[in-house]
Amino acid sequence: MMMRITKPSIFYAVLLLVFIVTGCKQSKKESQSEMETVKTESKQNPIEETIFGEMPDGTKVKKFTLKNEAGMEVDVITYGGIITRWTAPDKNGLYEDVVLGFESLEPYLDGNPYFGALIGRYGNRIANGEFALEGKTYTLAKNDGDNHLHGGEKGFDKVLWNGVAKNTEEGAVVELTYTSQNGEEGYPGKLDVKVTYTLTDNNELDIQYEAVTDKPTVVNLTQHSYFNLSGQLSEQILDHEIYLNADTYLPVDGGLIPTGELRPVASTPFDFKESKLIGKEIEADNEQLKLGKGYDHCWVLNKGEEGFGMVASAYHGETGRFMEVYTNEPGMQFYSGNFLDGTLPAKGGGTYGQRSGFCLETQHFPNSPNQADFPSVRLNPGETYTSRTMFKLSTK
Ligand code: GLA
């Protein structure tokens, strides 16, 4: 017998459907919230595109300003893919810039310690500027004492990227692409790289990296923002609390190259499994702290090599600013800005003195090409390198 469809029954059926759909959405949201960006509705926040400056040959450097519903703004330039400004609210809703950098292009061109930049092809150090692949030895620039650092003399932090901005369901996006030619900075293979910065309405900056090669090569990309959550960019970051979900870290030699040992953090100044002030033990009588002039080491994240999850956080009590870091990378270089020396002018006045910013650089381990026991950084033709890191800002 056919069911008679009455108006009230249609009404209740629709109501039930609405409950089911919203209920499902809710539970999906809850189960994903720890691990993933919650999708937001498509918003048409205008992305501003302006000219930040000119390269010595006259090429224009673009600046994209990503904005979200909450009021956060992130400026990204096509030179080095650098984040030059990033505003975040304090506990009273006051938005301030929380990353070190400059207001114009010139100081970036004059040389700086990788402020806000994309790092490649190999983030961190390669011992003696040398590695072998398939029996062939490749020689790289020794631009950090005897070692190779952050991709060499002209790494991805100093090249011009192609930038395209767009609004998506996830938020305001700038997509940067760059082709690194075979042999560039000594690395084998032509490498096509794409980095996507997405600013969501949840105050997350989601950074996704992709690369393909036409010859076996090594890749380790990262982002080198220096944070100072106080908003006072020339002040020290020793009053920030750091949490790192890592039982071990990689002790280094005098050139800051990991010795190969995975050393337990327990009962050492390297233990950040409970959130702890950076300044608490940074001056402790500890050989590794002396070698790094503070913290400048790679922590082995407990989450292992696979999966995307929350691995670290930073908290500034006075302003209440809180930042969580999510990644799928196995390591985290926590650098406490030890080499900053007060010679560079700070945005908003003063200079960038020692420890006026800290970096949380997600990555594979330093010198992996020469350490068979470390997770592999090799990329083969036909494979796609992918890496993802998300910084989420809030207050507490
Ligand atoms: C990284 C390194 C540091 C230093 C900075 C830039 O974080 O680990 O040793 O080179 O970059 O100054």
PDB file of N, CA, C and O in Angstrom, residues 112-114 119-130 140-158 185 187 224 226 255-257 296 333 335 339 361 363 366:
ATOM      1  N   ASN A 112      69.853  38.825   6.232  1.00  0.00           N
ATOM      2  CA  ASN A 112      69.191  38.670   7.538  1.00  0.00           C
ATOM      3  C   ASN A 112      69.105  37.183   7.823  1.00  0.00           C
ATOM      4  O   ASN A 112      69.252  36.359   6.913  1.00  0.00           O
ATOM      5  N   PRO A 113      68.888  36.813   9.074  1.00  0.00           N
ATOM      6  CA  PRO A 113      68.899  35.379   9.422  1.00  0.00           C
ATOM      7  C   PRO A 113      67.591  34.658   9.096  1.00  0.00           C
ATOM      8  O   PRO A 113      66.968  34.091   9.971  1.00  0.00           O
ATOM      9  N   TYR A 114      67.219  34.698   7.821  1.00  0.00           N
ATOM     10  CA  TYR A 114      66.078  33.916   7.302  1.00  0.00           C
ATOM     11  C   TYR A 114      64.744  34.313   7.931  1.00  0.00           C
ATOM     12  O   TYR A 114      63.846  33.473   8.060  1.00  0.00           O
ATOM     13  N   ILE A 119      62.392  27.834   3.427  1.00  0.00           N
ATOM     14  CA  ILE A 119      63.751  27.310   3.413  1.00  0.00           C
ATOM     15  C   ILE A 119      63.825  26.061   2.541  1.00  0.00           C
ATOM     16  O   ILE A 119      63.030  25.141   2.699  1.00  0.00           O
ATOM     17  N   GLY A 120      64.807  26.035   1.628  1.00  0.00           N
ATOM     18  CA  GLY A 120      65.025  24.860   0.783  1.00  0.00           C
ATOM     19  C   GLY A 120      66.314  25.044  -0.013  1.00  0.00           C
ATOM     20  O   GLY A 120      66.898  26.129   0.001  1.00  0.00           O
ATOM     21  N   ARG A 121      66.809  24.035  -0.746  1.00  0.00           N
ATOM     22  CA  ARG A 121      66.138  22.755  -0.807  1.00  0.00           C
ATOM     23  C   ARG A 121      66.262  21.964   0.483  1.00  0.00           C
ATOM     24  O   ARG A 121      65.446  21.076   0.737  1.00  0.00           O
ATOM     25  N   TYR A 122      67.266  22.280   1.290  1.00  0.00           N
ATOM     26  CA  TYR A 122      67.429  21.484   2.497  1.00  0.00           C
ATOM     27  C   TYR A 122      67.468  22.377   3.731  1.00  0.00           C
ATOM     28  O   TYR A 122      68.463  23.040   4.007  1.00  0.00           O
ATOM     29  N   GLY A 123      66.366  22.367   4.458  1.00  0.00           N
ATOM     30  CA  GLY A 123      66.323  23.112   5.719  1.00  0.00           C
ATOM     31  C   GLY A 123      67.295  22.493   6.706  1.00  0.00           C
ATOM     32  O   GLY A 123      67.387  21.279   6.804  1.00  0.00           O
ATOM     33  N   ASN A 124      68.032  23.366   7.424  1.00  0.00           N
ATOM     34  CA  ASN A 124      69.038  22.939   8.403  1.00  0.00           C
ATOM     35  C   ASN A 124      70.347  22.510   7.722  1.00  0.00           C
ATOM     36  O   ASN A 124      70.572  22.834   6.561  1.00  0.00           O
ATOM     37  N   ARG A 125      71.187  21.771   8.434  1.00  0.00           N
ATOM     38  CA  ARG A 125      72.577  21.597   8.011  1.00  0.00           C
ATOM     39  C   ARG A 125      72.870  20.266   7.327  1.00  0.00           C
ATOM     40  O   ARG A 125      72.263  19.245   7.646  1.00  0.00           O
ATOM     41  N   ILE A 126      73.832  20.319   6.408  1.00  0.00           N
ATOM     42  CA  ILE A 126      74.393  19.107   5.813  1.00  0.00           C
ATOM     43  C   ILE A 126      75.892  19.179   6.069  1.00  0.00           C
ATOM     44  O   ILE A 126      76.563  20.152   5.674  1.00  0.00           O
ATOM     45  N   ALA A 127      76.401  18.174   6.777  1.00  0.00           N
ATOM     46  CA  ALA A 127      77.802  18.194   7.241  1.00  0.00           C
ATOM     47  C   ALA A 127      78.786  18.300   6.075  1.00  0.00           C
ATOM     48  O   ALA A 127      78.642  17.607   5.060  1.00  0.00           O
ATOM     49  N   ASN A 128      79.763  19.161   6.237  1.00  0.00           N
ATOM     50  CA  ASN A 128      80.837  19.374   5.252  1.00  0.00           C
ATOM     51  C   ASN A 128      80.317  19.719   3.856  1.00  0.00           C
ATOM     52  O   ASN A 128      81.047  19.584   2.878  1.00  0.00           O
ATOM     53  N   GLY A 129      79.080  20.132   3.749  1.00  0.00           N
ATOM     54  CA  GLY A 129      78.510  20.492   2.447  1.00  0.00           C
ATOM     55  C   GLY A 129      78.640  19.378   1.432  1.00  0.00           C
ATOM     56  O   GLY A 129      78.985  19.633   0.270  1.00  0.00           O
ATOM     57  N   GLU A 130      78.345  18.172   1.851  1.00  0.00           N
ATOM     58  CA  GLU A 130      78.557  17.020   0.971  1.00  0.00           C
ATOM     59  C   GLU A 130      77.576  15.901   1.267  1.00  0.00           C
ATOM     60  O   GLU A 130      77.243  15.641   2.422  1.00  0.00           O
ATOM     61  N   LEU A 140      78.115  20.949  -1.955  1.00  0.00           N
ATOM     62  CA  LEU A 140      77.260  22.118  -1.736  1.00  0.00           C
ATOM     63  C   LEU A 140      78.069  23.230  -1.088  1.00  0.00           C
ATOM     64  O   LEU A 140      79.160  22.987  -0.555  1.00  0.00           O
ATOM     65  N   ALA A 141      77.510  24.431  -1.095  1.00  0.00           N
ATOM     66  CA  ALA A 141      78.200  25.564  -0.463  1.00  0.00           C
ATOM     67  C   ALA A 141      78.357  25.315   1.037  1.00  0.00           C
ATOM     68  O   ALA A 141      77.442  24.815   1.691  1.00  0.00           O
ATOM     69  N   LYS A 142      79.553  25.685   1.556  1.00  0.00           N
ATOM     70  CA  LYS A 142      79.747  25.657   3.013  1.00  0.00           C
ATOM     71  C   LYS A 142      79.477  27.070   3.495  1.00  0.00           C
ATOM     72  O   LYS A 142      80.379  27.905   3.544  1.00  0.00           O
ATOM     73  N   ASN A 143      78.238  27.358   3.798  1.00  0.00           N
ATOM     74  CA  ASN A 143      77.861  28.728   4.171  1.00  0.00           C
ATOM     75  C   ASN A 143      77.600  28.874   5.670  1.00  0.00           C
ATOM     76  O   ASN A 143      77.040  29.863   6.111  1.00  0.00           O
ATOM     77  N   ASP A 144      78.048  27.861   6.448  1.00  0.00           N
ATOM     78  CA  ASP A 144      77.901  27.935   7.903  1.00  0.00           C
ATOM     79  C   ASP A 144      79.104  27.203   8.494  1.00  0.00           C
ATOM     80  O   ASP A 144      79.021  26.022   8.814  1.00  0.00           O
ATOM     81  N   GLY A 145      80.223  27.915   8.579  1.00  0.00           N
ATOM     82  CA  GLY A 145      81.475  27.255   8.977  1.00  0.00           C
ATOM     83  C   GLY A 145      81.825  26.203   7.942  1.00  0.00           C
ATOM     84  O   GLY A 145      81.841  26.494   6.744  1.00  0.00           O
ATOM     85  N   ASP A 146      82.029  24.966   8.405  1.00  0.00           N
ATOM     86  CA  ASP A 146      82.382  23.883   7.487  1.00  0.00           C
ATOM     87  C   ASP A 146      81.153  23.224   6.865  1.00  0.00           C
ATOM     88  O   ASP A 146      81.282  22.273   6.097  1.00  0.00           O
ATOM     89  N   ASN A 147      79.981  23.706   7.247  1.00  0.00           N
ATOM     90  CA  ASN A 147      78.763  22.998   6.859  1.00  0.00           C
ATOM     91  C   ASN A 147      77.867  23.809   5.921  1.00  0.00           C
ATOM     92  O   ASN A 147      78.042  25.016   5.761  1.00  0.00           O
ATOM     93  N   HIS A 148      76.924  23.109   5.357  1.00  0.00           N
ATOM     94  CA  HIS A 148      75.942  23.710   4.456  1.00  0.00           C
ATOM     95  C   HIS A 148      74.688  24.001   5.275  1.00  0.00           C
ATOM     96  O   HIS A 148      74.252  23.162   6.055  1.00  0.00           O
ATOM     97  N   LEU A 149      74.114  25.199   5.109  1.00  0.00           N
ATOM     98  CA  LEU A 149      72.932  25.560   5.901  1.00  0.00           C
ATOM     99  C   LEU A 149      71.813  26.113   5.016  1.00  0.00           C
ATOM    100  O   LEU A 149      72.058  26.979   4.158  1.00  0.00           O
ATOM    101  N   HIS A 150      70.584  25.632   5.248  1.00  0.00           N
ATOM    102  CA  HIS A 150      69.375  26.209   4.658  1.00  0.00           C
ATOM    103  C   HIS A 150      69.451  26.407   3.148  1.00  0.00           C
ATOM    104  O   HIS A 150      69.031  27.458   2.627  1.00  0.00           O
ATOM    105  N   GLY A 151      70.017  25.423   2.454  1.00  0.00           N
ATOM    106  CA  GLY A 151      69.968  25.452   0.986  1.00  0.00           C
ATOM    107  C   GLY A 151      71.092  26.182   0.288  1.00  0.00           C
ATOM    108  O   GLY A 151      71.137  26.198  -0.933  1.00  0.00           O
ATOM    109  N   GLY A 152      71.999  26.820   1.040  1.00  0.00           N
ATOM    110  CA  GLY A 152      73.199  27.386   0.420  1.00  0.00           C
ATOM    111  C   GLY A 152      73.210  28.892   0.305  1.00  0.00           C
ATOM    112  O   GLY A 152      72.521  29.599   1.043  1.00  0.00           O
ATOM    113  N   GLU A 153      74.048  29.391  -0.638  1.00  0.00           N
ATOM    114  CA  GLU A 153      74.239  30.846  -0.786  1.00  0.00           C
ATOM    115  C   GLU A 153      72.945  31.534  -1.209  1.00  0.00           C
ATOM    116  O   GLU A 153      72.631  32.619  -0.762  1.00  0.00           O
ATOM    117  N   LYS A 154      72.239  30.879  -2.127  1.00  0.00           N
ATOM    118  CA  LYS A 154      70.976  31.462  -2.586  1.00  0.00           C
ATOM    119  C   LYS A 154      69.899  30.391  -2.516  1.00  0.00           C
ATOM    120  O   LYS A 154      69.554  29.758  -3.506  1.00  0.00           O
ATOM    121  N   GLY A 155      69.443  30.170  -1.295  1.00  0.00           N
ATOM    122  CA  GLY A 155      68.408  29.160  -1.069  1.00  0.00           C
ATOM    123  C   GLY A 155      67.035  29.707  -1.451  1.00  0.00           C
ATOM    124  O   GLY A 155      66.919  30.826  -1.980  1.00  0.00           O
ATOM    125  N   PHE A 156      66.018  28.945  -1.141  1.00  0.00           N
ATOM    126  CA  PHE A 156      64.647  29.337  -1.507  1.00  0.00           C
ATOM    127  C   PHE A 156      64.201  30.614  -0.795  1.00  0.00           C
ATOM    128  O   PHE A 156      63.224  31.247  -1.185  1.00  0.00           O
ATOM    129  N   ASP A 157      64.912  30.983   0.260  1.00  0.00           N
ATOM    130  CA  ASP A 157      64.616  32.226   0.988  1.00  0.00           C
ATOM    131  C   ASP A 157      65.031  33.463   0.207  1.00  0.00           C
ATOM    132  O   ASP A 157      64.645  34.574   0.560  1.00  0.00           O
ATOM    133  N   LYS A 158      65.871  33.280  -0.848  1.00  0.00           N
ATOM    134  CA  LYS A 158      66.381  34.443  -1.596  1.00  0.00           C
ATOM    135  C   LYS A 158      65.973  34.433  -3.062  1.00  0.00           C
ATOM    136  O   LYS A 158      66.506  35.213  -3.850  1.00  0.00           O
ATOM    137  N   GLU A 185      72.549  25.385  -6.687  1.00  0.00           N
ATOM    138  CA  GLU A 185      73.175  25.256  -5.356  1.00  0.00           C
ATOM    139  C   GLU A 185      73.786  23.862  -5.146  1.00  0.00           C
ATOM    140  O   GLU A 185      73.933  23.412  -3.996  1.00  0.00           O
ATOM    141  N   TYR A 187      72.600  20.891  -5.943  1.00  0.00           N
ATOM    142  CA  TYR A 187      71.683  19.753  -5.758  1.00  0.00           C
ATOM    143  C   TYR A 187      71.286  19.127  -7.098  1.00  0.00           C
ATOM    144  O   TYR A 187      71.039  19.860  -8.062  1.00  0.00           O
ATOM    145  N   HIS A 224      60.672  29.584   8.263  1.00  0.00           N
ATOM    146  CA  HIS A 224      61.591  30.106   9.281  1.00  0.00           C
ATOM    147  C   HIS A 224      61.068  31.375   9.963  1.00  0.00           C
ATOM    148  O   HIS A 224      61.832  32.315  10.191  1.00  0.00           O
ATOM    149  N   TYR A 226      60.221  33.816  12.883  1.00  0.00           N
ATOM    150  CA  TYR A 226      60.642  34.057  14.263  1.00  0.00           C
ATOM    151  C   TYR A 226      59.443  34.688  14.956  1.00  0.00           C
ATOM    152  O   TYR A 226      58.972  35.755  14.541  1.00  0.00           O
ATOM    153  N   GLY A 255      79.728  22.069  15.304  1.00  0.00           N
ATOM    154  CA  GLY A 255      79.190  22.709  14.097  1.00  0.00           C
ATOM    155  C   GLY A 255      77.674  22.594  14.025  1.00  0.00           C
ATOM    156  O   GLY A 255      77.080  22.843  12.979  1.00  0.00           O
ATOM    157  N   LEU A 256      77.050  22.184  15.130  1.00  0.00           N
ATOM    158  CA  LEU A 256      75.601  21.981  15.251  1.00  0.00           C
ATOM    159  C   LEU A 256      75.066  20.881  14.331  1.00  0.00           C
ATOM    160  O   LEU A 256      73.919  20.897  13.888  1.00  0.00           O
ATOM    161  N   ILE A 257      75.948  19.904  14.056  1.00  0.00           N
ATOM    162  CA  ILE A 257      75.544  18.719  13.292  1.00  0.00           C
ATOM    163  C   ILE A 257      75.197  17.611  14.294  1.00  0.00           C
ATOM    164  O   ILE A 257      75.989  17.321  15.201  1.00  0.00           O
ATOM    165  N   ASP A 296      69.072  25.323  20.035  1.00  0.00           N
ATOM    166  CA  ASP A 296      69.191  25.323  18.575  1.00  0.00           C
ATOM    167  C   ASP A 296      69.366  23.865  18.163  1.00  0.00           C
ATOM    168  O   ASP A 296      70.382  23.477  17.604  1.00  0.00           O
ATOM    169  N   GLN A 333      63.000  21.760  14.852  1.00  0.00           N
ATOM    170  CA  GLN A 333      64.133  22.559  15.302  1.00  0.00           C
ATOM    171  C   GLN A 333      63.564  23.706  16.125  1.00  0.00           C
ATOM    172  O   GLN A 333      62.835  24.551  15.611  1.00  0.00           O
ATOM    173  N   TYR A 335      64.665  26.882  17.893  1.00  0.00           N
ATOM    174  CA  TYR A 335      65.803  27.809  17.889  1.00  0.00           C
ATOM    175  C   TYR A 335      65.395  29.036  18.704  1.00  0.00           C
ATOM    176  O   TYR A 335      64.378  29.674  18.395  1.00  0.00           O
ATOM    177  N   PHE A 339      71.540  33.773  17.826  1.00  0.00           N
ATOM    178  CA  PHE A 339      72.517  34.510  17.006  1.00  0.00           C
ATOM    179  C   PHE A 339      72.066  35.924  16.670  1.00  0.00           C
ATOM    180  O   PHE A 339      72.805  36.672  16.039  1.00  0.00           O
ATOM    181  N   GLU A 361      60.732  25.172  13.744  1.00  0.00           N
ATOM    182  CA  GLU A 361      60.891  24.776  12.350  1.00  0.00           C
ATOM    183  C   GLU A 361      60.631  23.282  12.217  1.00  0.00           C
ATOM    184  O   GLU A 361      61.435  22.464  12.651  1.00  0.00           O
ATOM    185  N   GLN A 363      60.503  19.795  10.378  1.00  0.00           N
ATOM    186  CA  GLN A 363      61.413  19.305   9.348  1.00  0.00           C
ATOM    187  C   GLN A 363      61.817  17.852   9.566  1.00  0.00           C
ATOM    188  O   GLN A 363      61.488  17.262  10.598  1.00  0.00           O
ATOM    189  N   PRO A 366      68.348  17.229  10.724  1.00  0.00           N
ATOM    190  CA  PRO A 366      69.530  17.810  10.072  1.00  0.00           C
ATOM    191  C   PRO A 366      70.491  16.701   9.628  1.00  0.00           C
ATOM    192  O   PRO A 366      70.607  15.673  10.297  1.00  0.00           O
TER     193      PRO A 366
END
